[in-house]
PDB file of C-alpha atoms in Angstrom:
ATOM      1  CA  UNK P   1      52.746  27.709 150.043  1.00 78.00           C
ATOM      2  CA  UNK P   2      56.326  29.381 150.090  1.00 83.00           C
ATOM      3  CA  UNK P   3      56.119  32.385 152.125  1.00 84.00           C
ATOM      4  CA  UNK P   4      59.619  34.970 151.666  1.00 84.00           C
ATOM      5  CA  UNK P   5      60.843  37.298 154.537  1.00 84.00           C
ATOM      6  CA  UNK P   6      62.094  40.887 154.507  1.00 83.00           C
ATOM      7  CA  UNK P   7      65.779  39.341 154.844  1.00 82.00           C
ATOM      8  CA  UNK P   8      65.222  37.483 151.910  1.00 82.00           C
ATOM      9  CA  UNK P   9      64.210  40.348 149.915  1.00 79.00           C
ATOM     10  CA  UNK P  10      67.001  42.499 151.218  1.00 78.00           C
ATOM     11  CA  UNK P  11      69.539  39.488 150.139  1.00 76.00           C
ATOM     12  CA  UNK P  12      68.062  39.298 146.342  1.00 71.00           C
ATOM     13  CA  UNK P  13      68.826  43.049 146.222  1.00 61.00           C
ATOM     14  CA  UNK P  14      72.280  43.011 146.731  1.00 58.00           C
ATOM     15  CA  UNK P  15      73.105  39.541 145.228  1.00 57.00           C
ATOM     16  CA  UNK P  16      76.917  38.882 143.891  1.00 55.00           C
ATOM     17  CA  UNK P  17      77.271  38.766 139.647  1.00 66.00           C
ATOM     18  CA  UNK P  18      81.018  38.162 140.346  1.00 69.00           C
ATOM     19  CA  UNK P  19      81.402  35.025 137.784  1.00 72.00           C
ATOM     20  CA  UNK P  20      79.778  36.649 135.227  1.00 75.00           C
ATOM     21  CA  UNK P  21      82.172  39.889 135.151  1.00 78.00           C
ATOM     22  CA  UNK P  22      84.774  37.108 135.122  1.00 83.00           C
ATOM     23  CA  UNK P  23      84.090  35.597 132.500  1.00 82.00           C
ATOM     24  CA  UNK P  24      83.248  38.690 130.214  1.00 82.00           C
ATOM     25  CA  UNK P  25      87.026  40.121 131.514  1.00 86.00           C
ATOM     26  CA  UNK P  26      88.444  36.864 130.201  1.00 88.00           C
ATOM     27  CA  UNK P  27      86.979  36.788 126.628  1.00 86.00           C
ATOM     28  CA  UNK P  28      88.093  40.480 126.276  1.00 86.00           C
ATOM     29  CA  UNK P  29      91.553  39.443 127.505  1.00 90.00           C
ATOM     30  CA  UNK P  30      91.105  36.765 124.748  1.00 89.00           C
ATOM     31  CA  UNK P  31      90.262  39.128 122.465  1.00 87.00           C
ATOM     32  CA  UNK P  32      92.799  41.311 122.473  1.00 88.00           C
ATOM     33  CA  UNK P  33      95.611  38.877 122.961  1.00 88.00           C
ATOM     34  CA  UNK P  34      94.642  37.541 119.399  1.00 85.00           C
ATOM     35  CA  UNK P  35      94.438  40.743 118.112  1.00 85.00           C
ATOM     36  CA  UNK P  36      97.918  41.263 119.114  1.00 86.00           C
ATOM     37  CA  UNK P  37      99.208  38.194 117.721  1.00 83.00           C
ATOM     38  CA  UNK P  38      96.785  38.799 114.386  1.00 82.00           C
ATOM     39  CA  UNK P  39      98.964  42.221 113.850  1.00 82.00           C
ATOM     40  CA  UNK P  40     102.266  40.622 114.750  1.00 84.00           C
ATOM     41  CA  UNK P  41     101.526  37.616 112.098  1.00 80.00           C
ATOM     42  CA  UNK P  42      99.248  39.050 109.379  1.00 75.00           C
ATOM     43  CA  UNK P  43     100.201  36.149 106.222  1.00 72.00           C
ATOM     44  CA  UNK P  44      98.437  33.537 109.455  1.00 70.00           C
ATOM     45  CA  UNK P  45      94.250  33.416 109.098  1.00 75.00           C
ATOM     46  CA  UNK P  46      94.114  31.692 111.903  1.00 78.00           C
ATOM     47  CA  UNK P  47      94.233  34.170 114.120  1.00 79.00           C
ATOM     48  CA  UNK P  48      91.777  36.260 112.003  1.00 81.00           C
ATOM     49  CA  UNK P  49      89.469  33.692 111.897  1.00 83.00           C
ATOM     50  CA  UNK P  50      89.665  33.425 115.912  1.00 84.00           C
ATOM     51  CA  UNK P  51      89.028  36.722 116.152  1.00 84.00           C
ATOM     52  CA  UNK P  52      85.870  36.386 113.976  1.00 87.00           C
ATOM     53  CA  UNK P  53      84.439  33.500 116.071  1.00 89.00           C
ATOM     54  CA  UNK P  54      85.192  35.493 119.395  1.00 87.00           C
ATOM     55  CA  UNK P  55      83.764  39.043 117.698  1.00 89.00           C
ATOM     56  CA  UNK P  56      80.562  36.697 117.253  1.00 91.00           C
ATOM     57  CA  UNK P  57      80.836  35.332 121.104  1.00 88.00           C
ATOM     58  CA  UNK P  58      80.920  38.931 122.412  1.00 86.00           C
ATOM     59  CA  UNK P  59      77.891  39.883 120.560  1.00 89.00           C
ATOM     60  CA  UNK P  60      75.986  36.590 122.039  1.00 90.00           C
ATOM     61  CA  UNK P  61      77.170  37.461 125.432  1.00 85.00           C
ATOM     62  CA  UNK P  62      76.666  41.256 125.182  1.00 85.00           C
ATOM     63  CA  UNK P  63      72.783  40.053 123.552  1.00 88.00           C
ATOM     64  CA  UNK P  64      72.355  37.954 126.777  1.00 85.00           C
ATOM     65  CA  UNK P  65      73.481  40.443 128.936  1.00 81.00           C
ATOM     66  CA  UNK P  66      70.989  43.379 127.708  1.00 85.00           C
ATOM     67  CA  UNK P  67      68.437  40.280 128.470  1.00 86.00           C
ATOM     68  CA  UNK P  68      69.585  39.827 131.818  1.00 81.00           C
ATOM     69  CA  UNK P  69      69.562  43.366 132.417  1.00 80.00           C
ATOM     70  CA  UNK P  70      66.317  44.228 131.166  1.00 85.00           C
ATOM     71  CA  UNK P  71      65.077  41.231 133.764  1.00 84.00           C
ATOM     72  CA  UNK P  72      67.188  42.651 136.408  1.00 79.00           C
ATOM     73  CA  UNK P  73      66.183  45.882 136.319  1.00 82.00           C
ATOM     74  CA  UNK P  74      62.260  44.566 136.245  1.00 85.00           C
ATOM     75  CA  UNK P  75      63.245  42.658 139.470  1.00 81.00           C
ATOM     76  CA  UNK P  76      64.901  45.053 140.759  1.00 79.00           C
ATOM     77  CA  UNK P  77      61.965  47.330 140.975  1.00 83.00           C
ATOM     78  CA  UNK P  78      59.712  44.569 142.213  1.00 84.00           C
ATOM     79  CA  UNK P  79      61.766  43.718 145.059  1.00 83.00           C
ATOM     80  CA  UNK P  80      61.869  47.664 146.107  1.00 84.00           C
ATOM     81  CA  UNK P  81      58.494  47.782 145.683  1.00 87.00           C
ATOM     82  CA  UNK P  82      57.782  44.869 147.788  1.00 87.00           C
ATOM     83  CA  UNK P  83      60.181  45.804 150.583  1.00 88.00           C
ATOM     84  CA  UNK P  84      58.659  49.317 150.686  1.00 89.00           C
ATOM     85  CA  UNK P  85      55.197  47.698 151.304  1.00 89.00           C
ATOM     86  CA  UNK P  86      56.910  45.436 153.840  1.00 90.00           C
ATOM     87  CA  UNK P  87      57.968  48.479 155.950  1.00 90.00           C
ATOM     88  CA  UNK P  88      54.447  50.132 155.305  1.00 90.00           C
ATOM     89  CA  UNK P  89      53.135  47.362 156.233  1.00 89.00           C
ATOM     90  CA  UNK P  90      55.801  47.385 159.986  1.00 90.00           C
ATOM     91  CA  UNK P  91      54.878  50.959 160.415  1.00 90.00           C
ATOM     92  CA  UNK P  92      51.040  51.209 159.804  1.00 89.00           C
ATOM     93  CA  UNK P  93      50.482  47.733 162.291  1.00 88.00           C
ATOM     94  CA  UNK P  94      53.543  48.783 164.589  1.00 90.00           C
ATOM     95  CA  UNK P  95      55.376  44.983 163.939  1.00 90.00           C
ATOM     96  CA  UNK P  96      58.824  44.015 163.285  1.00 89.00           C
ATOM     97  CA  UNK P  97      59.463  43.484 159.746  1.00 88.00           C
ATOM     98  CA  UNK P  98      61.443  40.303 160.854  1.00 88.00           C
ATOM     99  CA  UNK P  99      57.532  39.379 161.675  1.00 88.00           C
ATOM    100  CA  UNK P 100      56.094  40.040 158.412  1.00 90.00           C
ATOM    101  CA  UNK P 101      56.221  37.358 155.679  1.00 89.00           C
ATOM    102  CA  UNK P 102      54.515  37.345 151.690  1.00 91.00           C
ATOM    103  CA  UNK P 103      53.478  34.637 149.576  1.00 88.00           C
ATOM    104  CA  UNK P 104      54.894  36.619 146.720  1.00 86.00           C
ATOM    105  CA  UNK P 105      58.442  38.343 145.039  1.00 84.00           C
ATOM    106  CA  UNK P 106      56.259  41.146 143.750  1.00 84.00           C
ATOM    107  CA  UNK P 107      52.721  42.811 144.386  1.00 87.00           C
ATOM    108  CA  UNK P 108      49.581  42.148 142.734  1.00 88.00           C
ATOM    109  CA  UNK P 109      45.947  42.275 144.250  1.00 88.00           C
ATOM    110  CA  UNK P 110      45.435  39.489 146.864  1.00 88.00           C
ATOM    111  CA  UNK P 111      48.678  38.134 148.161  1.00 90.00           C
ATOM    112  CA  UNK P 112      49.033  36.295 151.366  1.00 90.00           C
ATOM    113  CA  UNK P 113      50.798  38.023 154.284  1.00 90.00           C
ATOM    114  CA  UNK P 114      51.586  36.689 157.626  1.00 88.00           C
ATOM    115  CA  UNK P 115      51.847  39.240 160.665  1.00 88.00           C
ATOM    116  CA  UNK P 116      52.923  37.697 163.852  1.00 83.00           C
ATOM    117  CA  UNK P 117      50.770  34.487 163.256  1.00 81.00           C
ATOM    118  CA  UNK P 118      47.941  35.734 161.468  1.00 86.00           C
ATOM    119  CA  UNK P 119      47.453  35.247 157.886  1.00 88.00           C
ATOM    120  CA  UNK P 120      45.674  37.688 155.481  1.00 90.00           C
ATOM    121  CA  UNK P 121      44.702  37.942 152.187  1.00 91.00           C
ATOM    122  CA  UNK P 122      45.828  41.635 150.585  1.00 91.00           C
ATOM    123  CA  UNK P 123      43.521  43.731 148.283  1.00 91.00           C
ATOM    124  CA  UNK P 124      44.821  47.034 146.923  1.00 89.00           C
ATOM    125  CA  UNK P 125      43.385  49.635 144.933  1.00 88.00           C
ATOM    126  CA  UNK P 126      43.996  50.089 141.146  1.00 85.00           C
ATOM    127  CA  UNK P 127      47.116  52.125 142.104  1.00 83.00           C
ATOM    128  CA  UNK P 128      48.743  50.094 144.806  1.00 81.00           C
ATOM    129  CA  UNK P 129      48.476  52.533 147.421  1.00 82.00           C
ATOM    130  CA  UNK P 130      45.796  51.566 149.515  1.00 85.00           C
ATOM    131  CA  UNK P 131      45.635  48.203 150.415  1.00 87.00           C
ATOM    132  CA  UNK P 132      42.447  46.453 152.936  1.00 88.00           C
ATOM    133  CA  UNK P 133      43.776  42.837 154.989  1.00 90.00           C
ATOM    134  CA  UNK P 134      40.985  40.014 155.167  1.00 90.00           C
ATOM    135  CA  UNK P 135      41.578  37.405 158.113  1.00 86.00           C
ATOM    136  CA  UNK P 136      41.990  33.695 156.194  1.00 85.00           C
ATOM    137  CA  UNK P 137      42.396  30.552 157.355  1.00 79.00           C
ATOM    138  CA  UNK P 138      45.861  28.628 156.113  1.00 70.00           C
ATOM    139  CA  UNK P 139      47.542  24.956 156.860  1.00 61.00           C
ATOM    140  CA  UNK P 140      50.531  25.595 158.479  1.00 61.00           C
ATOM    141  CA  UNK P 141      51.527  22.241 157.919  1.00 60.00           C
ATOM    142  CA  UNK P 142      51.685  23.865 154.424  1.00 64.00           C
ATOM    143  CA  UNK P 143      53.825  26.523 154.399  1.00 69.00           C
ATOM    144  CA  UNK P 144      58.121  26.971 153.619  1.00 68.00           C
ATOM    145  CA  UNK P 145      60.043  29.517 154.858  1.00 73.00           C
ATOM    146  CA  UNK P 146      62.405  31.377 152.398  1.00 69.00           C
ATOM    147  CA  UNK P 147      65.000  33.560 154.499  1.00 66.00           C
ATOM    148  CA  UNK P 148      67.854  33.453 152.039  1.00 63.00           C
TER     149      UNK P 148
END
């Protein structure tokens, strides 16, 4: 079982998309260098017809980007929401969140926290405010650490 710690969490929120912006910059560098060269030499297709083929690659890439987005902003939330509990969680049992580890990247009904060394199982209410801990019993032969 792969238990995640409030550093981890903090880390996926802030994570680096610096080769992607890279390589979107370059294909609209591209794209305008043609264009350039397509009004400087309009009896040459060539240029046209690179122009068409990158038109097409920006609208796959801008298409995978809304995807990505779409997923980012889901985990997004799902990381906030789990690092809010997190800090509930510190607050209401007076521990270190550095103590506090989850089974899970998001919340549902009946995840597996560790405080200190204790493991319990998590069981909220329909609107994930109230939440009840149950004692269980877990391998800890079992268990990786993600602190990424």
């Amino acid at each position: 079982m792969v238990f995640y710690t409030y550093q981890y969490f903090e880390n996926k929120v802030h994570s680096n998309t610096v080769l992607k912006y890279i390589i979107i910059i370059s294909v609209l560098v591209l794209f305008f260098f043609l264009i350039v060269k397509y009004l400087q030499n309009r009896i040459s297709s060539k240029y046209r017809d690179l122009i068409i083929i990158l038109i097409l690659i920006i609208i796959l890439m801008l298409g995978i980007n809304y995807s990505e987005y779409n997923q980012s902003k889901t985990n997004s939330a799902q990381t906030s929401e789990m690092l809010s509990f997190i800090q509930k969680m510190s607050t209401d049992k007076s521990i270190s969140v550095e103590n506090i580890l989850v089974n899970s990247t998001y919340l549902y009904d009946g995840i597996v926290i560790r405080l200190d060394r204790t493991y319990y199982q998590v069981n909220f209410d329909s609107g994930f405010k109230f939440y009840s801990l149950k004692n269980v019993e877990l391998l800890v032969s079992d268990i990786e650490i993600k602190e990424e």
